[in-house]
PDB file of C-alpha atoms and ligand atoms in Angstrom:
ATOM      1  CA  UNK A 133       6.167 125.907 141.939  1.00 46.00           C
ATOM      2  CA  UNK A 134       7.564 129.213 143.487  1.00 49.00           C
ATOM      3  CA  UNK A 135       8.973 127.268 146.114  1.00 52.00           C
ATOM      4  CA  UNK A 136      10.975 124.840 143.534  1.00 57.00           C
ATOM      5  CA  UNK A 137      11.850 127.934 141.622  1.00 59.00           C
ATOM      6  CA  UNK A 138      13.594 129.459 145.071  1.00 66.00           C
ATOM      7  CA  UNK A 139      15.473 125.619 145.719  1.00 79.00           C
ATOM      8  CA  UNK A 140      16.880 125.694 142.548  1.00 83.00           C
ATOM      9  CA  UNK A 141      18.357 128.968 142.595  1.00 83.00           C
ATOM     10  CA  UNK A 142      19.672 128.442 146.091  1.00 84.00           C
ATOM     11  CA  UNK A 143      21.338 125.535 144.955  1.00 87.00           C
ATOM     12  CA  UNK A 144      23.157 127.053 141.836  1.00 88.00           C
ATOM     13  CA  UNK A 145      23.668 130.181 144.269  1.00 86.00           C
ATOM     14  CA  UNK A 146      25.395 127.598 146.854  1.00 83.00           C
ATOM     15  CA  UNK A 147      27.181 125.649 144.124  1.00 87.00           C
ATOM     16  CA  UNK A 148      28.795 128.710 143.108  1.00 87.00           C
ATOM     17  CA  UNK A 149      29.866 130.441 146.946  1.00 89.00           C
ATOM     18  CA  UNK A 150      31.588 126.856 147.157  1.00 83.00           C
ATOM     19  CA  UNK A 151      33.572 127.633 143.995  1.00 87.00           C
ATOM     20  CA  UNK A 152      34.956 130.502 145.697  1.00 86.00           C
ATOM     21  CA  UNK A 153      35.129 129.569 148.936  1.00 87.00           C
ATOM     22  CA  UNK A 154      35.090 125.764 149.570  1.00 86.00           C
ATOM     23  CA  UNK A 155      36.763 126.228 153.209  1.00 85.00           C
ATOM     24  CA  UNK A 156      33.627 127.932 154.378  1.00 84.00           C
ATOM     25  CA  UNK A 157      30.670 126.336 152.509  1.00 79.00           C
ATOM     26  CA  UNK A 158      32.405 123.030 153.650  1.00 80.00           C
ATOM     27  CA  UNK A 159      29.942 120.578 151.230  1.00 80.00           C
ATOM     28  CA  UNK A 160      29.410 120.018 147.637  1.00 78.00           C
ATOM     29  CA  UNK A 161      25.839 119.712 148.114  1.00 84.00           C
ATOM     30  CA  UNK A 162      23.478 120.921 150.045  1.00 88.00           C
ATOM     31  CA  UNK A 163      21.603 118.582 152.629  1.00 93.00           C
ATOM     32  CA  UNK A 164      19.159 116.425 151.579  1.00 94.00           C
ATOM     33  CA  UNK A 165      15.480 116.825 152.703  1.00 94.00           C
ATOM     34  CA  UNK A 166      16.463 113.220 154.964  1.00 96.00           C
ATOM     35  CA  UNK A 167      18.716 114.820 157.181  1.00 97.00           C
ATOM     36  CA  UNK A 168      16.701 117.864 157.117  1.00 96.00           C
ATOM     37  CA  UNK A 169      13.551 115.701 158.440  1.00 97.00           C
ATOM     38  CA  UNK A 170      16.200 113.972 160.855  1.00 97.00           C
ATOM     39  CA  UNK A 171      17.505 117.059 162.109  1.00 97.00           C
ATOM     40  CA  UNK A 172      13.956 118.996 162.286  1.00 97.00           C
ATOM     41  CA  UNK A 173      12.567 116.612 164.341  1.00 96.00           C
ATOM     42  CA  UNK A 174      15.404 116.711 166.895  1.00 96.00           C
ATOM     43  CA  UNK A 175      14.652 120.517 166.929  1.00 96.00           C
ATOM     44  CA  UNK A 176      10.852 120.394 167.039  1.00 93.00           C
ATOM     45  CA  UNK A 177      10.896 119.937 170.746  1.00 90.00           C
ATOM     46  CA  UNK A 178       8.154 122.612 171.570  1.00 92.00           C
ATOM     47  CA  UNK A 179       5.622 124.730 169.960  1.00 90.00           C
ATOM     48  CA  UNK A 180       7.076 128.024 171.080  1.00 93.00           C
ATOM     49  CA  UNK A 181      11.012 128.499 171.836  1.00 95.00           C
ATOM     50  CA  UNK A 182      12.958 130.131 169.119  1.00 97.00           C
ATOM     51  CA  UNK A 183      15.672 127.883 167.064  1.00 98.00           C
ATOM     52  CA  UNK A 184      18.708 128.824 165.699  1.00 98.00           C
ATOM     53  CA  UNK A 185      20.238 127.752 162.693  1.00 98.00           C
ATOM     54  CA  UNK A 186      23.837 128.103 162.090  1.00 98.00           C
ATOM     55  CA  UNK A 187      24.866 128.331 158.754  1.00 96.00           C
ATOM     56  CA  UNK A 188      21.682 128.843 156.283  1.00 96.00           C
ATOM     57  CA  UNK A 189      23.813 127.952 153.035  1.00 94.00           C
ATOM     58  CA  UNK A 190      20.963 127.516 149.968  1.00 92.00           C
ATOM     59  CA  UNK A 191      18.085 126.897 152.967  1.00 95.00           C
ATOM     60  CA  UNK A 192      17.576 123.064 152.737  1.00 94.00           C
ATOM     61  CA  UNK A 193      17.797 122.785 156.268  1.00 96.00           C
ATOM     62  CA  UNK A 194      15.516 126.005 156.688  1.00 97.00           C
ATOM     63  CA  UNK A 195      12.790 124.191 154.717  1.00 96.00           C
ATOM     64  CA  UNK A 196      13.162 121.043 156.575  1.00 96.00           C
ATOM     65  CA  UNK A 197      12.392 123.123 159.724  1.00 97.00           C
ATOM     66  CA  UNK A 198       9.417 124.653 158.496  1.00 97.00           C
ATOM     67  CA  UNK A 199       7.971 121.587 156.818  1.00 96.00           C
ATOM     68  CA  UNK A 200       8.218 119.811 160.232  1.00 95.00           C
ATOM     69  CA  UNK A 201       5.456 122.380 161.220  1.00 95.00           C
ATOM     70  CA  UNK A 202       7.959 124.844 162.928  1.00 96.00           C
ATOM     71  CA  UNK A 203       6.428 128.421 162.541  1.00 97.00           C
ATOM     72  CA  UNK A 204       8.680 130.376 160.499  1.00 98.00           C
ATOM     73  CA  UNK A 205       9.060 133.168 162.743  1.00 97.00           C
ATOM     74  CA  UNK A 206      10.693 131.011 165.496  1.00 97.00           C
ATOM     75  CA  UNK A 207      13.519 130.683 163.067  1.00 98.00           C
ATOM     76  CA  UNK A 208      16.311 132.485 163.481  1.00 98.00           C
ATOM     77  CA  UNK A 209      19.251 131.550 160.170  1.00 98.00           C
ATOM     78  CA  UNK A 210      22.291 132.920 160.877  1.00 98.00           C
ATOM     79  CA  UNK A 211      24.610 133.026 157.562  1.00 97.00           C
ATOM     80  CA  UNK A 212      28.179 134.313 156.895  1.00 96.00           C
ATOM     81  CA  UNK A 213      28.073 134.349 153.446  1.00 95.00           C
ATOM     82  CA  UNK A 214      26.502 137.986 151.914  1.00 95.00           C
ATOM     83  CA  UNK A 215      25.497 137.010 149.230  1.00 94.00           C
ATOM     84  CA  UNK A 216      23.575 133.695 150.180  1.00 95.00           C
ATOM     85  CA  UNK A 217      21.876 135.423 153.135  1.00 97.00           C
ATOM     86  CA  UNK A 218      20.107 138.110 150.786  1.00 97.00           C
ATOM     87  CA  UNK A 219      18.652 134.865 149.038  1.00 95.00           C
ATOM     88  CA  UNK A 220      17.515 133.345 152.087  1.00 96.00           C
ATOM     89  CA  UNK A 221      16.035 136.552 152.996  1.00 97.00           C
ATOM     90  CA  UNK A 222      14.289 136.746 149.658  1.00 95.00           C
ATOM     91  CA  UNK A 223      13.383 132.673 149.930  1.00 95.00           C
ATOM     92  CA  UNK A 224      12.119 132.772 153.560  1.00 97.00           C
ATOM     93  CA  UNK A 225      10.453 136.053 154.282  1.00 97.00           C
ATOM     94  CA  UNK A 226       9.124 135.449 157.419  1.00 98.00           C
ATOM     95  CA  UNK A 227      12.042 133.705 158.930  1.00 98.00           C
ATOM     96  CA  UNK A 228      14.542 136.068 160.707  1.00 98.00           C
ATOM     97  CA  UNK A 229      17.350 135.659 158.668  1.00 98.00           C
ATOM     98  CA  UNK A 230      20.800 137.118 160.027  1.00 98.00           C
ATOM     99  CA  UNK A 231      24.129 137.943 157.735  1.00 98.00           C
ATOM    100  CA  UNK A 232      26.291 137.484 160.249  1.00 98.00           C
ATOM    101  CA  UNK A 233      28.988 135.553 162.640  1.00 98.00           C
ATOM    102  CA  UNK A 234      27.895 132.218 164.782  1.00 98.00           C
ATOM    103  CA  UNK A 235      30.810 133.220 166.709  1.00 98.00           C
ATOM    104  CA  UNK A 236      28.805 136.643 167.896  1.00 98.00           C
ATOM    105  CA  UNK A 237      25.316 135.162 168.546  1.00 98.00           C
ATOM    106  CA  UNK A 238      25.232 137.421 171.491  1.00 97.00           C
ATOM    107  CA  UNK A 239      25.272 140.292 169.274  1.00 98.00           C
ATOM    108  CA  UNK A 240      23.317 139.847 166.654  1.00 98.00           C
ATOM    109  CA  UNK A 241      20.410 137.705 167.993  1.00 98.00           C
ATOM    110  CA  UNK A 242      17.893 139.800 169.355  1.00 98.00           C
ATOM    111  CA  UNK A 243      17.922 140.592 173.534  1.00 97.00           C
ATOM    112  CA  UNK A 244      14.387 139.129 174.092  1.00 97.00           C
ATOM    113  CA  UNK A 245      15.595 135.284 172.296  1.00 97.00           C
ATOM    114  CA  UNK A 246      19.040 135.358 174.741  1.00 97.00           C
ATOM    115  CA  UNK A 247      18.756 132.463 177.163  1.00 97.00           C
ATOM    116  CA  UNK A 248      15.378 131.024 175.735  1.00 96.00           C
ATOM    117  CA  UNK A 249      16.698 128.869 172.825  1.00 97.00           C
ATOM    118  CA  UNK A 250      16.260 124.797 173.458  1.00 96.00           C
ATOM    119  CA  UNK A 251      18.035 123.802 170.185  1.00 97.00           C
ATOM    120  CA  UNK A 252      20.638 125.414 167.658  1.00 98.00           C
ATOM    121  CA  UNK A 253      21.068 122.967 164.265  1.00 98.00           C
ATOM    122  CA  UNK A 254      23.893 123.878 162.630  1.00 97.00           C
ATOM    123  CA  UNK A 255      25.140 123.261 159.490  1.00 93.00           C
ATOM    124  CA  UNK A 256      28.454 124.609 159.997  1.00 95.00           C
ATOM    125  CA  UNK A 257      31.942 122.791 158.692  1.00 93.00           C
ATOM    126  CA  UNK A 258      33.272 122.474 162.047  1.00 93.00           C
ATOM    127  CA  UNK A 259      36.268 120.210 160.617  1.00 89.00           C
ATOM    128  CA  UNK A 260      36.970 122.861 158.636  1.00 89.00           C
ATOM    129  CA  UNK A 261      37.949 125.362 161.597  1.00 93.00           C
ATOM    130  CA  UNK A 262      40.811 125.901 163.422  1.00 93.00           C
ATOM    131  CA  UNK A 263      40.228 124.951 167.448  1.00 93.00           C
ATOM    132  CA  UNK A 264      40.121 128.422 168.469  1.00 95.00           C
ATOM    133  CA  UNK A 265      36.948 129.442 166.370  1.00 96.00           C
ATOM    134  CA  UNK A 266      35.372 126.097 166.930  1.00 95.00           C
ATOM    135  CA  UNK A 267      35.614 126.899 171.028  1.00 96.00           C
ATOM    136  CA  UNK A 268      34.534 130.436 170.042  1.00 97.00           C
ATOM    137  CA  UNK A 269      31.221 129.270 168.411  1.00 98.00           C
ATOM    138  CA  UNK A 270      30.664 126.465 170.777  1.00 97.00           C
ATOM    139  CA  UNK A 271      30.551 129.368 173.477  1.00 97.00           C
ATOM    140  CA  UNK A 272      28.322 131.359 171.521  1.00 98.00           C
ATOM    141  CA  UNK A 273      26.023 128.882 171.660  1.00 98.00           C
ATOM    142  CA  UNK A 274      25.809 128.013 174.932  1.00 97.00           C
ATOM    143  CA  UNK A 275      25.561 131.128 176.727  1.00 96.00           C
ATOM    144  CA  UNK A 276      22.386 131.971 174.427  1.00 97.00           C
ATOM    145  CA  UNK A 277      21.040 128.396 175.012  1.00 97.00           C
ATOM    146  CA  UNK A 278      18.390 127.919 178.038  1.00 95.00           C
ATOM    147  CA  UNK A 279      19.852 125.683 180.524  1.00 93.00           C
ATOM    148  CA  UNK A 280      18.853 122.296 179.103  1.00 91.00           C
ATOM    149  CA  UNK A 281      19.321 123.508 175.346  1.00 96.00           C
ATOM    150  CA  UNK A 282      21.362 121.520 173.083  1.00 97.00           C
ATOM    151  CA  UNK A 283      23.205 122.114 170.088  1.00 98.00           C
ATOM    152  CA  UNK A 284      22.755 119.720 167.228  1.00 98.00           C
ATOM    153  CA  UNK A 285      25.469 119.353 164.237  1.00 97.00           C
ATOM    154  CA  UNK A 286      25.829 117.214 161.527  1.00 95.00           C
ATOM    155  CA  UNK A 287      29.153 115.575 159.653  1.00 94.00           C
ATOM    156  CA  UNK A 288      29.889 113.906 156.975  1.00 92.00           C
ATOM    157  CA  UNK A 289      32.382 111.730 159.046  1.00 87.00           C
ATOM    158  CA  UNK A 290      30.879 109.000 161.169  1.00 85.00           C
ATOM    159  CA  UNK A 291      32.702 110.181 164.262  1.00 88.00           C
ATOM    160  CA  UNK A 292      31.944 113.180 165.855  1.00 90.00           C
ATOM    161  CA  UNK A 293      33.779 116.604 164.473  1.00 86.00           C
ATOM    162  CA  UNK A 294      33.608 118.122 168.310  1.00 91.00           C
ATOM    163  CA  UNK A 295      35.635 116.741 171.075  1.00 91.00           C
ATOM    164  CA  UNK A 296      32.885 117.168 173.536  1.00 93.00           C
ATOM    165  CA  UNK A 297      34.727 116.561 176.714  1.00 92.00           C
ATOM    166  CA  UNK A 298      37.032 119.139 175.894  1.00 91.00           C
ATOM    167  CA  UNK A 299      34.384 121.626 176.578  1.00 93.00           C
ATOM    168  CA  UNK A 300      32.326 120.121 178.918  1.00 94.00           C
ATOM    169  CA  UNK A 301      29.788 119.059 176.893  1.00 96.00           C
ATOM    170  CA  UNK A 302      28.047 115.274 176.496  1.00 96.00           C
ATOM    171  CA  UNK A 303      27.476 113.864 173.328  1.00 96.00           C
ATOM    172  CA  UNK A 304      24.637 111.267 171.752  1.00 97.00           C
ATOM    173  CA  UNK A 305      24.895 110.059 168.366  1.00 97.00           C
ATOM    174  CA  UNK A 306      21.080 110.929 166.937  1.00 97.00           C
ATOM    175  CA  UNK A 307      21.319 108.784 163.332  1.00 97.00           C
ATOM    176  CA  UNK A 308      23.208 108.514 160.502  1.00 96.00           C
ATOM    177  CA  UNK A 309      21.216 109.269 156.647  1.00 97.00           C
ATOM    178  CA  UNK A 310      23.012 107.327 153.730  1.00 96.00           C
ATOM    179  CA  UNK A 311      20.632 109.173 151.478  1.00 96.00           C
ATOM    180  CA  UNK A 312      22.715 112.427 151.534  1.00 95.00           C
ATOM    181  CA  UNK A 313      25.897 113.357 149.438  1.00 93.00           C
ATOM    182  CA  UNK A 314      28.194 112.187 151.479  1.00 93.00           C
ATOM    183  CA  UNK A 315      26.338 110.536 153.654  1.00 96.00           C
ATOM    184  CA  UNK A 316      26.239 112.221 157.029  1.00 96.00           C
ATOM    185  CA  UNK A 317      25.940 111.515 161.073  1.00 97.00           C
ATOM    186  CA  UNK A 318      23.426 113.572 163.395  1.00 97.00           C
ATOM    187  CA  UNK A 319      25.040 114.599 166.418  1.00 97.00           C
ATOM    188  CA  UNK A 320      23.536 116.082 169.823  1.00 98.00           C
ATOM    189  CA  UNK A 321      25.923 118.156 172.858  1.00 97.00           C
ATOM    190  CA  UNK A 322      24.668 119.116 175.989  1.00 97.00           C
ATOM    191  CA  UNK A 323      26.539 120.832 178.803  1.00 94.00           C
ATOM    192  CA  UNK A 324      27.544 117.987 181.135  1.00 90.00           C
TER     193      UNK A 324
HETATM  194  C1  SAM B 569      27.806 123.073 154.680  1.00 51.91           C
HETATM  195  S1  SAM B 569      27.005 124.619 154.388  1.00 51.91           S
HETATM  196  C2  SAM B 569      25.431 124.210 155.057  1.00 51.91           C
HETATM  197  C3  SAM B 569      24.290 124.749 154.286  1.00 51.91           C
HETATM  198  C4  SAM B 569      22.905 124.237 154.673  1.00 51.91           C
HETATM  199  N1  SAM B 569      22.601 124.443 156.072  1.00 51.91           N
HETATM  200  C5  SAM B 569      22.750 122.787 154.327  1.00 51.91           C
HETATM  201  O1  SAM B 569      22.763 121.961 155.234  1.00 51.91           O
HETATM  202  O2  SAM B 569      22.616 122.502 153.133  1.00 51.91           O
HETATM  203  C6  SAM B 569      27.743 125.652 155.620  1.00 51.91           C
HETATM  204  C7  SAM B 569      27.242 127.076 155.643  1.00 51.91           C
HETATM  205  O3  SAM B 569      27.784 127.698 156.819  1.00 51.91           O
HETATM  206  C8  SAM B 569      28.161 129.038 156.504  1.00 51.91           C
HETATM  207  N2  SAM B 569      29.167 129.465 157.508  1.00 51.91           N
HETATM  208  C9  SAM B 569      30.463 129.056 157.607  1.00 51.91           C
HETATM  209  N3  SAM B 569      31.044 129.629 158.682  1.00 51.91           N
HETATM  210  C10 SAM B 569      30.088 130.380 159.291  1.00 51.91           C
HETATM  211  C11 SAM B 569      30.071 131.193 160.464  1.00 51.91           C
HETATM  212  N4  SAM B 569      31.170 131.340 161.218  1.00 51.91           N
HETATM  213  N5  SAM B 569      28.912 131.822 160.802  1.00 51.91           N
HETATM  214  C12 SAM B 569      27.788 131.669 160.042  1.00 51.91           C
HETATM  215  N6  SAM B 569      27.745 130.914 158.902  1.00 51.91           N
HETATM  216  C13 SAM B 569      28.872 130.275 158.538  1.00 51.91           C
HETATM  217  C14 SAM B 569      28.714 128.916 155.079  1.00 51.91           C
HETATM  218  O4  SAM B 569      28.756 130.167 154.423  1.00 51.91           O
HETATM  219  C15 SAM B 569      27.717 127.919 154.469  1.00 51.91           C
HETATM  220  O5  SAM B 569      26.622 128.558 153.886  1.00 51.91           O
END
């Protein structure tokens, strides 16, 4: 019931961060607990490395992590928006939630995490951001990554919204789930 409570209030909370800022929210929903299970179980990959999650929003994605049995303190959310990371704070207390830039995850994740992180899942509208702050946040995340991590993104297009040879990355198509608003395409880089 608490947990309901929580959704619903992120959701109006993220309805109303995309009045005022549709650029950065970058949806008119947030994702539905199908692409969360989609995504979660690309991200499950071990019991113990820490995940990062760019771009908390109303923490749909967050829950799909934990309910695919991740422990919540091997979460790490990282969220621009103020105002929707003191909720996800206040929704997920034991996750680490971080207000803050995925272009500075060198800064603001903790020194001990650096270089041990198999999988980031980001949420982030990448189509919405000009080349130069795409390349900065795909850098981000690979020099915090462990050498075989890999950085998984979703769009709502069915082509992929990173050029991956452009920075030196390989791409696989993981799935595509109709049952989201719009319906949107898994995608998973790895350096090449
Ligand atoms: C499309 S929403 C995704 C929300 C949620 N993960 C979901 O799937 O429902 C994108 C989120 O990314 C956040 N965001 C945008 N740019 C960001 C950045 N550079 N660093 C961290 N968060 C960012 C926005 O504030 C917004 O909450």
């Amino acid at each position: 019931m608490q947990v309901q409570t929580h959704s619903l209030l992120g959701t109006k909370l993220f309805l109303s961060r995309v009045l005022r800022n549709p650029r950065q929210l970058g949806a008119v929903a947030p994702s539905s607990r199908h692409l969360g299970a989609l995504l979660a179980r690309h991200a499950a990959v071990d019991n113990h490395s820490p995940i990062v999650e760019l771009g908390g929003g109303s923490g749909s994605l967050t829950r799909a992590l934990i309910k695919a049995g991740i422990e919540p303190r091997r979460i790490y959310v990282i969220e621009l928006d103020k105002a929707l990371a003191v909720y996800l704070k206040s929704a997920f207390p034991q996750v680490n939630v971080i207000h803050g830039n995925a272009t500075e995850l060198g800064k603001i994740l903790p020194p001990h995490i650096i270089g041990k992180v198999h999988r980031i899942v980001s949420g982030l509208p990448m189509i919405n951001m000009p080349e130069c702050v795409r390349r900065e946040i795909l850098e981000s995340c690979f020099e915090i990554m462990s050498p075989n991590g890999a950085y998984l993104q979703y769009t709502y297009s069915p082509r992929s919204s990173i050029k991956a040879e452009t920075y030196g990355l390989s791409k696989e198509r993981m799935g595509t789930i109709f049952l989201n608003i719009p319906p949107a395409t898994v995608w998973q880089y790895k350096k090449a």
